[in-house]
Amino acid sequence: MTRKHDRSEPRERRSPTATLSNYSDDFIADLDIPKLPDGIPQRLEEALRARVNALFFQLREAKKQQWVKVLEVRLVREAYRAVLTAHQLALADSEVLYATFRHLVEDLGYDSTDVGFVKRPTPEE
């Protein structure tokens, strides 16, 4: 059997949206959806960045304090929305924010699904 990649070669890493973009760019262009403006007001960017950082802090706290599941799920959803908004508005480091978010929710015990995240079952469940 042959392999597509040698183990010595580093794997190409792409963002979740970039993995399908080469197949779907023409389709999206044909939909004629209006584009977002190139720049966003500085005030909005600062507010969004502050919100994301505050949510990241609370995700770290949730790990330490073992929050009730319903509160933890709500926090994960809020953080996910904020990170996706940062990506949609094309903040300079939105991919770093998304990677940080993924790391924090994985530490909390969540796995990525097709549309969001689901908590891994604990051994006692």
mmCIF file of C-alpha atoms in Angstrom:
data_model
loop_
_atom_site.group_PDB
_atom_site.id
_atom_site.type_symbol
_atom_site.label_atom_id
_atom_site.label_comp_id
_atom_site.label_asym_id
_atom_site.label_seq_id
_atom_site.Cartn_x
_atom_site.Cartn_y
_atom_site.Cartn_z
ATOM 1 C CA MET A 1 0.000 0.000 0.000
ATOM 2 C CA THR A 2 1.144 3.501 -0.693
ATOM 3 C CA ARG A 3 0.503 6.541 1.427
ATOM 4 C CA LYS A 4 -0.429 9.982 0.243
ATOM 5 C CA HIS A 5 2.069 11.664 2.580
ATOM 6 C CA ASP A 6 5.405 10.685 4.007
ATOM 7 C CA ARG A 7 5.475 10.812 7.780
ATOM 8 C CA SER A 8 8.458 13.172 7.529
ATOM 9 C CA GLU A 9 6.446 15.756 5.559
ATOM 10 C CA PRO A 10 4.455 18.229 7.669
ATOM 11 C CA ARG A 11 0.731 18.166 6.966
ATOM 12 C CA GLU A 12 -0.816 21.218 5.407
ATOM 13 C CA ARG A 13 -3.045 23.033 7.907
ATOM 14 C CA ARG A 14 -5.964 25.101 6.677
ATOM 15 C CA SER A 15 -8.807 26.885 8.388
ATOM 16 C CA PRO A 16 -12.236 25.165 8.443
ATOM 17 C CA THR A 17 -13.610 27.532 5.805
ATOM 18 C CA ALA A 18 -10.565 27.174 3.553
ATOM 19 C CA THR A 19 -10.935 23.385 3.358
ATOM 20 C CA LEU A 20 -14.086 23.631 1.242
ATOM 21 C CA SER A 21 -13.581 27.011 -0.394
ATOM 22 C CA ASN A 22 -11.838 25.688 -3.501
ATOM 23 C CA TYR A 23 -14.939 23.571 -4.265
ATOM 24 C CA SER A 24 -17.568 26.134 -3.358
ATOM 25 C CA ASP A 25 -16.195 29.571 -4.392
ATOM 26 C CA ASP A 26 -18.051 29.599 -7.716
ATOM 27 C CA PHE A 27 -21.302 28.514 -6.055
ATOM 28 C CA ILE A 28 -21.111 31.309 -3.470
ATOM 29 C CA ALA A 29 -20.248 33.869 -6.162
ATOM 30 C CA ASP A 30 -23.324 32.797 -8.160
ATOM 31 C CA LEU A 31 -25.565 33.414 -5.136
ATOM 32 C CA ASP A 32 -24.708 37.132 -5.385
ATOM 33 C CA ILE A 33 -24.683 37.677 -1.615
ATOM 34 C CA PRO A 34 -23.537 41.188 -0.627
ATOM 35 C CA LYS A 35 -20.048 41.306 0.873
ATOM 36 C CA LEU A 36 -19.227 42.859 4.231
ATOM 37 C CA PRO A 37 -17.238 46.100 4.162
ATOM 38 C CA ASP A 38 -13.460 45.751 4.299
ATOM 39 C CA GLY A 39 -13.059 47.703 7.505
ATOM 40 C CA ILE A 40 -15.139 47.799 10.632
ATOM 41 C CA PRO A 41 -15.234 50.688 13.087
ATOM 42 C CA GLN A 42 -12.419 50.587 15.633
ATOM 43 C CA ARG A 43 -14.957 50.864 18.442
ATOM 44 C CA LEU A 44 -16.743 47.682 17.315
ATOM 45 C CA GLU A 45 -13.478 45.777 16.962
ATOM 46 C CA GLU A 46 -12.355 46.788 20.456
ATOM 47 C CA ALA A 47 -15.728 45.856 21.965
ATOM 48 C CA LEU A 48 -15.776 42.475 20.234
ATOM 49 C CA ARG A 49 -12.184 41.728 21.245
ATOM 50 C CA ALA A 50 -13.000 42.643 24.872
ATOM 51 C CA ARG A 51 -16.081 40.371 24.792
ATOM 52 C CA VAL A 52 -14.117 37.438 23.363
ATOM 53 C CA ASN A 53 -11.340 37.853 25.939
ATOM 54 C CA ALA A 54 -13.875 38.040 28.790
ATOM 55 C CA LEU A 55 -15.601 34.895 27.528
ATOM 56 C CA PHE A 56 -12.233 33.115 27.269
ATOM 57 C CA PHE A 57 -11.514 34.066 30.885
ATOM 58 C CA GLN A 58 -14.881 32.650 31.958
ATOM 59 C CA LEU A 59 -14.230 29.420 30.018
ATOM 60 C CA ARG A 60 -11.006 28.999 31.994
ATOM 61 C CA GLU A 61 -12.919 29.689 35.216
ATOM 62 C CA ALA A 62 -15.591 27.148 34.263
ATOM 63 C CA LYS A 63 -12.867 24.508 34.002
ATOM 64 C CA LYS A 64 -11.554 25.366 37.479
ATOM 65 C CA GLN A 65 -14.921 25.694 39.199
ATOM 66 C CA GLN A 66 -16.819 22.811 37.540
ATOM 67 C CA TRP A 67 -19.940 24.784 36.614
ATOM 68 C CA VAL A 68 -23.408 23.277 36.247
ATOM 69 C CA LYS A 69 -23.773 21.838 32.741
ATOM 70 C CA VAL A 70 -26.523 24.213 31.570
ATOM 71 C CA LEU A 71 -24.422 27.268 32.499
ATOM 72 C CA GLU A 72 -21.338 25.775 30.892
ATOM 73 C CA VAL A 73 -23.214 25.034 27.659
ATOM 74 C CA ARG A 74 -24.561 28.582 27.553
ATOM 75 C CA LEU A 75 -21.056 29.971 28.027
ATOM 76 C CA VAL A 76 -19.655 27.776 25.243
ATOM 77 C CA ARG A 77 -22.431 28.932 22.891
ATOM 78 C CA GLU A 78 -21.850 32.604 23.704
ATOM 79 C CA ALA A 79 -18.106 32.258 23.160
ATOM 80 C CA TYR A 80 -18.677 30.382 19.895
ATOM 81 C CA ARG A 81 -20.950 33.157 18.618
ATOM 82 C CA ALA A 82 -18.427 35.830 19.544
ATOM 83 C CA VAL A 83 -15.555 34.002 17.839
ATOM 84 C CA LEU A 84 -17.624 33.419 14.699
ATOM 85 C CA THR A 85 -18.582 37.099 14.658
ATOM 86 C CA ALA A 86 -14.899 38.033 14.890
ATOM 87 C CA HIS A 87 -14.228 35.765 11.921
ATOM 88 C CA GLN A 88 -17.122 37.194 9.905
ATOM 89 C CA LEU A 89 -15.940 40.744 10.549
ATOM 90 C CA ALA A 90 -12.398 39.700 9.523
ATOM 91 C CA LEU A 91 -10.589 40.731 12.688
ATOM 92 C CA ALA A 92 -6.845 40.503 12.155
ATOM 93 C CA ASP A 93 -6.307 37.521 14.460
ATOM 94 C CA SER A 94 -9.681 35.796 14.141
ATOM 95 C CA GLU A 95 -8.074 32.427 13.346
ATOM 96 C CA VAL A 96 -5.983 32.685 16.514
ATOM 97 C CA LEU A 97 -9.138 33.488 18.489
ATOM 98 C CA TYR A 98 -10.876 30.453 16.994
ATOM 99 C CA ALA A 99 -7.917 28.194 17.796
ATOM 100 C CA THR A 100 -7.869 29.487 21.377
ATOM 101 C CA PHE A 101 -11.612 28.881 21.655
ATOM 102 C CA ARG A 102 -11.243 25.307 20.354
ATOM 103 C CA HIS A 103 -8.460 24.618 22.845
ATOM 104 C CA LEU A 104 -10.511 25.969 25.770
ATOM 105 C CA VAL A 105 -13.654 23.981 24.946
ATOM 106 C CA GLU A 106 -11.635 20.811 24.403
ATOM 107 C CA ASP A 107 -10.148 21.334 27.870
ATOM 108 C CA LEU A 108 -13.713 21.601 29.205
ATOM 109 C CA GLY A 109 -14.500 18.208 27.665
ATOM 110 C CA TYR A 110 -16.302 19.155 24.455
ATOM 111 C CA ASP A 111 -15.862 17.630 21.021
ATOM 112 C CA SER A 112 -16.491 19.403 17.744
ATOM 113 C CA THR A 113 -19.535 18.282 15.743
ATOM 114 C CA ASP A 114 -20.874 19.324 12.351
ATOM 115 C CA VAL A 115 -22.685 22.278 13.907
ATOM 116 C CA GLY A 116 -21.165 23.199 17.241
ATOM 117 C CA PHE A 117 -19.818 21.214 20.156
ATOM 118 C CA VAL A 118 -21.046 18.365 22.333
ATOM 119 C CA LYS A 119 -19.851 17.396 25.807
ATOM 120 C CA ARG A 120 -17.949 14.100 25.987
ATOM 121 C CA PRO A 121 -19.608 11.613 28.322
ATOM 122 C CA THR A 122 -17.906 11.300 31.707
ATOM 123 C CA PRO A 123 -16.910 7.861 33.011
ATOM 124 C CA GLU A 124 -19.730 7.853 35.595
ATOM 125 C CA GLU A 125 -22.420 8.477 32.946
#
